[in-house]
Coordinates of C-alpha atoms in Angstrom, one line a residue:
X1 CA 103.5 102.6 148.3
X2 CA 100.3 104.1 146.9
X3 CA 101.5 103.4 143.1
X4 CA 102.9 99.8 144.3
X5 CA 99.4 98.7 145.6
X6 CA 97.7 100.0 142.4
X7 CA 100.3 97.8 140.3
X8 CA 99.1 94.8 142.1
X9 CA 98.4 92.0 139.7
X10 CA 95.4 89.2 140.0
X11 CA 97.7 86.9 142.2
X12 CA 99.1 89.8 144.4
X13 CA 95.3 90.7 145.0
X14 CA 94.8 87.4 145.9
X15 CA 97.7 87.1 148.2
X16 CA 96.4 90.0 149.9
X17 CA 92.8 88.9 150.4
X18 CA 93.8 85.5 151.5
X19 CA 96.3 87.0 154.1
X20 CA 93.9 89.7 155.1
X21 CA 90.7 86.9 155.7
X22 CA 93.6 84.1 157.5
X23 CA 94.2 87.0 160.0
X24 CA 90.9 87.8 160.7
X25 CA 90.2 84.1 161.2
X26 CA 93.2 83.5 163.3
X27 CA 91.5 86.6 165.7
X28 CA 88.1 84.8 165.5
X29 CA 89.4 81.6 166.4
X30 CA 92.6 81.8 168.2
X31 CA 95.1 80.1 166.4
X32 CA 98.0 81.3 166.4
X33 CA 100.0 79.5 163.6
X34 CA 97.0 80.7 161.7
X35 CA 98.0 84.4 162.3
X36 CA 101.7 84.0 161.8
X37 CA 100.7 82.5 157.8
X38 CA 98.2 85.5 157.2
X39 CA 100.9 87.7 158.3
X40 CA 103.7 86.0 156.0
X41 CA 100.8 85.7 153.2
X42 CA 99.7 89.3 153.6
X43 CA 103.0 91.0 154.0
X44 CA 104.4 89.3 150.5
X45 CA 102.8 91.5 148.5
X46 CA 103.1 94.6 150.8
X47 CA 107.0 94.1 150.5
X48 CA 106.8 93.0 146.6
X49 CA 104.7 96.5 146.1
X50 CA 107.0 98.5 148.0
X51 CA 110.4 97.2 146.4
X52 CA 108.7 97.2 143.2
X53 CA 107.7 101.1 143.3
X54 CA 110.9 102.3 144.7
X55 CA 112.8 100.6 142.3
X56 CA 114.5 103.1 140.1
X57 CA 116.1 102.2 136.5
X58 CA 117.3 104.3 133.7
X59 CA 117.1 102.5 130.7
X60 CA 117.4 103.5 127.1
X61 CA 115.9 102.5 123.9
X62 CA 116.7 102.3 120.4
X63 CA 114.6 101.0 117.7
X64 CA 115.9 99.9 113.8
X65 CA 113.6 99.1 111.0
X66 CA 115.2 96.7 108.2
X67 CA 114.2 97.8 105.7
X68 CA 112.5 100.9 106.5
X69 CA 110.4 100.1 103.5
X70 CA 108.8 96.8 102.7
X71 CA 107.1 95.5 99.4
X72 CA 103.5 94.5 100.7
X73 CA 103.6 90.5 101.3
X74 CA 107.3 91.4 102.5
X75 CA 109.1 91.0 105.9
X76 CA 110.8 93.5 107.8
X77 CA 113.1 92.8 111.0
X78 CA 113.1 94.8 114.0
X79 CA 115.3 95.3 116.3
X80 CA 115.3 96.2 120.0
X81 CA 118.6 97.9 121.9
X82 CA 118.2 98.2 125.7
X83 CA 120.5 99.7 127.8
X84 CA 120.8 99.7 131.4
X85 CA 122.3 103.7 132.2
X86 CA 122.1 103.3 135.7
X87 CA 124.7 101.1 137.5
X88 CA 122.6 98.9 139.6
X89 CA 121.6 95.7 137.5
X90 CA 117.4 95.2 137.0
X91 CA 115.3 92.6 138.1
X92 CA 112.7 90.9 136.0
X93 CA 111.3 93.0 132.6
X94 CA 108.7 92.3 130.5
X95 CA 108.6 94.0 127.2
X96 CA 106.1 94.5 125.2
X97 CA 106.1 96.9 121.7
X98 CA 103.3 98.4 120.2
X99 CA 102.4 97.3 116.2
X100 CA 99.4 97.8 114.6
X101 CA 96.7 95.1 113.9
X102 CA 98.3 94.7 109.9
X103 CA 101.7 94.0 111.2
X104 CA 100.7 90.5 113.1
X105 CA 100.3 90.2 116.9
X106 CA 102.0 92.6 119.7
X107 CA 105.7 90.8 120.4
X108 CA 106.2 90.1 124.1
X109 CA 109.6 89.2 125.3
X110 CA 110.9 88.4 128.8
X111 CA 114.8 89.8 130.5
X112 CA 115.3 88.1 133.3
X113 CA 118.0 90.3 134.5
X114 CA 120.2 93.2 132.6
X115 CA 123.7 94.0 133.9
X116 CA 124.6 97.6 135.2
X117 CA 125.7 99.4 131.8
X118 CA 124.5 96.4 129.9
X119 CA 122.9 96.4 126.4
X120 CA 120.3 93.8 125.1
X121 CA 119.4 93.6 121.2
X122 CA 116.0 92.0 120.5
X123 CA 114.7 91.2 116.9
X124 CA 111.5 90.5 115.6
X125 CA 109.8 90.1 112.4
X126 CA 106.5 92.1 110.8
X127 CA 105.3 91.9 107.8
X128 CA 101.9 93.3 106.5
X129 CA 100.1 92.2 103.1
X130 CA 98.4 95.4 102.9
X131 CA 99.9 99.1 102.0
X132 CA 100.7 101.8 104.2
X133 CA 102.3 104.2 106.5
X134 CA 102.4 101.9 110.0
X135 CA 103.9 103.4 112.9
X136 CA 105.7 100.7 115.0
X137 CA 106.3 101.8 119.2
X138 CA 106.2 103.2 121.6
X139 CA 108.3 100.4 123.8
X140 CA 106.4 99.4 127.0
X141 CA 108.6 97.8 129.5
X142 CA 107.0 96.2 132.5
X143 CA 108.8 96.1 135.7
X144 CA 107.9 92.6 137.9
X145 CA 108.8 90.6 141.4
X146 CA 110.0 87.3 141.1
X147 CA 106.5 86.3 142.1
X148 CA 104.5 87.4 139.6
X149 CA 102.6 90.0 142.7
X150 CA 103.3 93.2 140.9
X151 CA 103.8 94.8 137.7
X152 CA 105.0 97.8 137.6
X153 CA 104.2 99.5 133.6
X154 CA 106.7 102.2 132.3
X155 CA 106.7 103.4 128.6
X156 CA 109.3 105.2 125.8
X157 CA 108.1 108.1 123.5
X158 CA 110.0 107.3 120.7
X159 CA 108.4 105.7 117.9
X160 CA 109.5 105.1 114.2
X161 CA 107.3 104.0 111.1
X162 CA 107.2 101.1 108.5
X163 CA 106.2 101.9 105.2
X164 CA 104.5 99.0 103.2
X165 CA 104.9 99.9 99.5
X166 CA 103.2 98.2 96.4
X167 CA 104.8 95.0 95.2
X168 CA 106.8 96.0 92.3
X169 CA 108.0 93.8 89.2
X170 CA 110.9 94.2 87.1
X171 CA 109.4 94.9 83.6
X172 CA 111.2 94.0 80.3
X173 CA 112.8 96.8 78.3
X174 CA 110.5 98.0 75.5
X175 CA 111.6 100.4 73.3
X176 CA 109.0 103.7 73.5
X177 CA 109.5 106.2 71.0
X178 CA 108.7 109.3 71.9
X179 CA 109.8 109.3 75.3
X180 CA 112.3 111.4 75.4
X181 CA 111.3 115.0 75.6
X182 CA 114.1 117.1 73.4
X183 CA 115.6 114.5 71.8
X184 CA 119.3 113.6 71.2
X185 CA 121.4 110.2 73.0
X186 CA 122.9 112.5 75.2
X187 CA 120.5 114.3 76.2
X188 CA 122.8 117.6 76.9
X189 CA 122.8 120.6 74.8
X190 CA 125.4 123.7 74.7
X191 CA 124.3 127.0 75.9
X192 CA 127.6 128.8 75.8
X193 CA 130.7 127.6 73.7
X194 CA 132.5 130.8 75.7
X195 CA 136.6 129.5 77.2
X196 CA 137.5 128.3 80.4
X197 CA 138.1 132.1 81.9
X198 CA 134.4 133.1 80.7
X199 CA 131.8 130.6 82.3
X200 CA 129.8 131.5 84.6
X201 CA 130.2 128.9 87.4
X202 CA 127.6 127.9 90.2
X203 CA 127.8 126.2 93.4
X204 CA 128.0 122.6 93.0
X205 CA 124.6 120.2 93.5
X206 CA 124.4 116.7 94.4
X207 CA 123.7 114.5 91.6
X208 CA 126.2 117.1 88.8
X209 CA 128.7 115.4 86.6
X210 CA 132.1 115.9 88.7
X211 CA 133.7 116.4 85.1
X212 CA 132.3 119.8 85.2
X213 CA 134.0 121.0 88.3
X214 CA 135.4 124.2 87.5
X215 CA 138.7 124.2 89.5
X216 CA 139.9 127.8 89.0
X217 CA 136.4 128.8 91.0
X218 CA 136.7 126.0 93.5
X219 CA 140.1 127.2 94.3
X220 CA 138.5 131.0 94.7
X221 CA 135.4 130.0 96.9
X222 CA 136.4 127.6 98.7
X223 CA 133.5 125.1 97.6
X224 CA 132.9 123.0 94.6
X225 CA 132.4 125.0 91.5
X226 CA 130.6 124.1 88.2
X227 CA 130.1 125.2 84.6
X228 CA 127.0 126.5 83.8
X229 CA 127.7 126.0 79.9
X230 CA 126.3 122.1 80.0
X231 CA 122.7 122.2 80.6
X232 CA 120.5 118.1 81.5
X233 CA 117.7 118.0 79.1
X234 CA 115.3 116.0 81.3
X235 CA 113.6 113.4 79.4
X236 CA 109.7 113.5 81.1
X237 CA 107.0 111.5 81.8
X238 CA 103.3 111.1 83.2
X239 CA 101.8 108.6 84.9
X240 CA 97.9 108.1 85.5
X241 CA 96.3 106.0 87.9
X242 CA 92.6 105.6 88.2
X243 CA 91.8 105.7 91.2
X244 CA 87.9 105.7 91.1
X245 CA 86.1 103.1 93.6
X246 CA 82.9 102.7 90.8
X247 CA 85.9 101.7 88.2
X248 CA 87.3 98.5 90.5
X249 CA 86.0 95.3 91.3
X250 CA 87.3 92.4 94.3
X251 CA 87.9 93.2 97.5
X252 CA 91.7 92.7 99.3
X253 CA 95.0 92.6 97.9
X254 CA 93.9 90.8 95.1
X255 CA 91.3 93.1 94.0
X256 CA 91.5 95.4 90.6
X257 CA 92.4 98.5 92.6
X258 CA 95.5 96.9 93.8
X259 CA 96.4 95.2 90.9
X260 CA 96.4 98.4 89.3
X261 CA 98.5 100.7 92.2
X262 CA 101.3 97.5 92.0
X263 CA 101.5 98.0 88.2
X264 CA 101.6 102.2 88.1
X265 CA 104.0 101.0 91.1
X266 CA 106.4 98.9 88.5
X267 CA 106.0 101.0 85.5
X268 CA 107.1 104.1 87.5
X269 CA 110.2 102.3 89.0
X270 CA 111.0 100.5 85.8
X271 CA 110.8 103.6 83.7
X272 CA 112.6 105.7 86.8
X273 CA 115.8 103.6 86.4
X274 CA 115.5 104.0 82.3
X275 CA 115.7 107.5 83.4
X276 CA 112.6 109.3 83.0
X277 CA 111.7 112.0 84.8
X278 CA 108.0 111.0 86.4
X279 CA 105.0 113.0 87.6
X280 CA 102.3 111.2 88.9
X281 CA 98.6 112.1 88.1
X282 CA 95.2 110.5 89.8
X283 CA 91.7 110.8 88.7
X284 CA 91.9 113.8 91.5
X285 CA 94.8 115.4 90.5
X286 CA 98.6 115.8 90.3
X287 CA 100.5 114.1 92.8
X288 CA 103.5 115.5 94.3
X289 CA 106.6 113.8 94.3
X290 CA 110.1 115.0 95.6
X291 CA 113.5 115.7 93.1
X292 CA 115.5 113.3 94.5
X293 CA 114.5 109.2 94.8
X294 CA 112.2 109.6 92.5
X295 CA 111.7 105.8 92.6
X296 CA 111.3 105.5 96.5
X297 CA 108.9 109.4 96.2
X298 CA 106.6 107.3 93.9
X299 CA 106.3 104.3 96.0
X300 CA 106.2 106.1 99.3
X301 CA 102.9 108.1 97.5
X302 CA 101.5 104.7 96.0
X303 CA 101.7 103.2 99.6
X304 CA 99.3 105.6 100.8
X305 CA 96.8 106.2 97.5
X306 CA 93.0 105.1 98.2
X307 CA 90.0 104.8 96.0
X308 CA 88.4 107.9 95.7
X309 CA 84.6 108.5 94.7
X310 CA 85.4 110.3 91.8
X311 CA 82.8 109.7 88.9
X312 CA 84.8 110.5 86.4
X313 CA 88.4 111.3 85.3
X314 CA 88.2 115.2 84.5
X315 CA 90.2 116.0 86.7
X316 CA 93.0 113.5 85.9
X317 CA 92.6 114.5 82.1
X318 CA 92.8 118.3 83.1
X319 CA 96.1 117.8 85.1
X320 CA 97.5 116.0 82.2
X321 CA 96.9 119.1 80.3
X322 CA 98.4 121.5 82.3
X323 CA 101.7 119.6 83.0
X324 CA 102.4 119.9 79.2
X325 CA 106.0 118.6 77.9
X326 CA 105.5 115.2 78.3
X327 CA 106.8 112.4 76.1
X328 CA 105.1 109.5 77.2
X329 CA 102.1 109.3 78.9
X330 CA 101.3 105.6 81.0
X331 CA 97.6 105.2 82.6
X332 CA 96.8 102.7 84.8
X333 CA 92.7 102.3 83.6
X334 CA 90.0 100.7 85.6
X335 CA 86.7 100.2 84.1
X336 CA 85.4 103.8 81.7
X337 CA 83.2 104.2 79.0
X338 CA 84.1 104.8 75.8
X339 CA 83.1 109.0 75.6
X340 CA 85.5 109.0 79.2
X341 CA 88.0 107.1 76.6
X342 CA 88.0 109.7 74.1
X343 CA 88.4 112.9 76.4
X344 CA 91.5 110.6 77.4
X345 CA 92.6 109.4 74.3
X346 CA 92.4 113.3 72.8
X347 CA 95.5 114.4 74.8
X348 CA 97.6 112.6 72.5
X349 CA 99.2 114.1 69.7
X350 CA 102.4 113.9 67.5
X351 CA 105.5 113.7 69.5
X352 CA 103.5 111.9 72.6
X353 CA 103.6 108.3 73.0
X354 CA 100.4 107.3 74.6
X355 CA 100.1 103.7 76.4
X356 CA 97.5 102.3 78.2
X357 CA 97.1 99.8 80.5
X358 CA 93.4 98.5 80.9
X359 CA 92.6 96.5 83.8
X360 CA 89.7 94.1 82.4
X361 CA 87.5 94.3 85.5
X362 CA 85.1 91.6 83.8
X363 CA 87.4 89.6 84.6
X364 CA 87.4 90.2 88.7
X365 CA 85.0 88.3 90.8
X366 CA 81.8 91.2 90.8
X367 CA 82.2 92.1 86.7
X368 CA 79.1 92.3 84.3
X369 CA 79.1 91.4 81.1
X370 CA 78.2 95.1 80.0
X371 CA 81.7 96.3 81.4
X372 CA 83.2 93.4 79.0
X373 CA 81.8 94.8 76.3
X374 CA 82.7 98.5 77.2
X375 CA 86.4 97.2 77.4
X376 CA 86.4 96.7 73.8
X377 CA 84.8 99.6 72.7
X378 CA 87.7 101.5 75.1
X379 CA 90.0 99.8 72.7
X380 CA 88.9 100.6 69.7
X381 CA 88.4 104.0 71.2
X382 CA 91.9 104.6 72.8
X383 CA 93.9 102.3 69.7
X384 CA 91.9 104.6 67.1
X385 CA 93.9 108.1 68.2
X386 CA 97.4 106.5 68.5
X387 CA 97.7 104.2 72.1
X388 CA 98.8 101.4 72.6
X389 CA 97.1 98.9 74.4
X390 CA 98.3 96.5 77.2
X391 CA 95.5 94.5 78.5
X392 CA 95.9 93.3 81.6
X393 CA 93.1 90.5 83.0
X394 CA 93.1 88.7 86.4
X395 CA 95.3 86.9 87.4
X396 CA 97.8 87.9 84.5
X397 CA 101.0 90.3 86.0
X398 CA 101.8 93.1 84.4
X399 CA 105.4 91.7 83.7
X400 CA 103.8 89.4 81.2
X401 CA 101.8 91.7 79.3
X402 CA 104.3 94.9 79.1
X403 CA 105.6 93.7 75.9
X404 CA 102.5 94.6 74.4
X405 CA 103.1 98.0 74.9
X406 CA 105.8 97.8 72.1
X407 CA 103.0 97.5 69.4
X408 CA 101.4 101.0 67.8
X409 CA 97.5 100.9 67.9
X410 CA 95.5 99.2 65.8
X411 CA 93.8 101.8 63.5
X412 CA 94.8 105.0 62.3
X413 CA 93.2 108.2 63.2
X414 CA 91.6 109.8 59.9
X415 CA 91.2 113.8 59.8
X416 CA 87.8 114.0 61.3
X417 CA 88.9 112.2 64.4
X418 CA 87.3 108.6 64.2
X419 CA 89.1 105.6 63.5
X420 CA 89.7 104.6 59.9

């Protein structure tokens, strides 16, 4: 009764006060119809309180995210599954689940009534122009009289998240030599040209070529078996992202820090599906990103990546280094000067094709005239040891500009290490 009086709402308090003061008034005065409404006005809410708090349901919850990932500017549909365990049937619910501020407004829906062993499926949209990681739940189900007196609040646990990736667009092929780290179209090499009865097979791993099921094993061990004589060459990559909050201008999703997290985003995917086999560097460091889905590893990293108040990009440049092997290196560049250019530009050498995307932060609302001309001398800088340049303004996507990565720098790098 204790918990049913707490979950009075404004109306039952009211109710109860009005009752209360129409008794007392009744006493004062002597009227006895008077009494017999405080009574019926005061003992509606008593009763409401009382069935409310000994009411009793068992009700289970299920929550579904479609997609579990969404492109920022996106939709996702959620959907609801209530079940009624118990096999009385329950009175009036109000459900409320718990988004945050990004995803739009709390959704609120009403069951008037759910049958014993009943289900009810409710869907709802989010969507969130921003990146992240956005944990949707828990389910709050509030249990109410008929007359709006009490509300009785119970919540689930369970609670499942959203992620809100960068928007990604499909680039144009363009052919980069270089790329491919050990060479050859097939991209397999021989390390044994022993017979059928002398490889050395190992357990099979998802993702292996069934063609190299070795039967004669699988039949001994009772498990998938495969040569060990075909070896993948895998054909690698890094990608750079600047990250650096002095190197950005604009503010929102349409700021230069966003542009440049939804084109690392697309380049990754894009070259991903070619194949590539990506690591992902930042001005503070490598990245780590899972063996399998290398696409969805990238995105679900790029969702979360924020400026950083790195000064400069040592740290990026020195994880470049130490990865070693790569074919192609991509960065993602927001405003630098032209001696930051070079200690960039230097890791390339022959065998490495080096493309970089420069984000012309001029361009964005908050860009001086000085970083204009900085942008060139980055050119010349980056185009005289061998990059290739894709500038990429405001308002311009990178889908439109990729092409440019097809074209060899500008100037030739001469034996002292200038440009000729």
């Amino acid at each position: 009764m204790r918990t049913g009086l707490r979950a009075l709402t404004s109306r039952g308090r009211s109710f109860l006060a009005s009752g209360i003061a129409a008794l007392l008034m009744a006493v004062i005065l002597g009227e006895n119809d008077l009494f017999r409404i405080g009574v019926l006005v005061t003992a509606l809410p008593l009763l409401a309180a009382m069935v409310v708090a000994r009411t009793r349901y068992r009700l289970s919850c299920a929550r579904r995210l479609d997609p579990p990932r969404a492109e920022a500017g996106g939709e996702a549909t959620v959907t609801l599954r209530l079940e009624n365990v118990t096999r009385l049937p329950t009175g009036l619910l109000l459900i409320e689940d718990t988004v945050p501020y990004a995803l739009g407004v709390r959704p609120r829906f009403v069951l008037d009534r759910v049958e014993a062993r009943g289900v009810r499926e409710i869907d709802y949209r989010v969507r969130s122009d921003l990146r992240g990681r956005y944990t949707i739940g828990p389910l709050s189900i509030r249990i109410a009289d008929p007359f709006g007196l009490v509300e009785l609040a119970r919540s689930f646990t369970i609670s499942d998240t959203l992620v809100v990736t960068p928007h990604v667009a499909a680039l144009p092929h363009v052919r980069l030599s270089g790329e491919w780290t050990g060479g050859g179209d097939s991209r397999t090499r021989s390390v044994a040209a022993a017979g059928d009865d002398d490889v050395a097979p190992r357990e099979y791993r998802q993702g292996d070529d069934l063609r190299r099921v070795h039967w004669r094993s699988t039949a001994r061990h009772g498990e998938l078996m495969v040569r060990r004589e075909e070896q993948q060459w895998q054909s690698r990559g890094a990608l750079l992202l600047d990250t650096r909050r002095h190197a950005h201008r604009g503010e929102g999703p349409r700021s230069s820090f966003e542009v440049a997290v939804s084109a690392a985003a697309s380049i990754g995917v894009h070259l991903a599906h070619e194949g590539l086999g990506l690591r992902l560097v930042t001005d503070q460091g490598a990245e780590h990103l899972t063996d399998t889905g290398l696409s969805w590893s990238l995105l679900d990293t790029l969702a979360m990546v924020r400026n950083s108040p790195a000064r400069s990009l040592e740290m990026g440049v020195s994880a470049l280094r130490q990865g070693g092997g790569d074919g192609l290196i991509v960065a993602v560049l927001g405003s630098l000067d032209p001696e930051e250019a070079r200690e960039l530009a230097r890791i390339r050498h022959s065998g490495i094709t080096g493309v970089a995307v420069l984000l012309d932060v001029s361009t964005w609302e908050g860009g001086e005239r000085q970083a204009a001309d900085d942008h060139q001398a980055v050119q010349t800088v980056l185009a005289g040891y061998g990059w290739r340049i894709v500038r990429l303004p405001a308002g311009t996507s990178i889908a439109s500009v990729w092409q440019d990565a097809a074209n060899r720098g500008r100037y030739a790098l001469n034996p002292t290490g200038g440009a000729a």
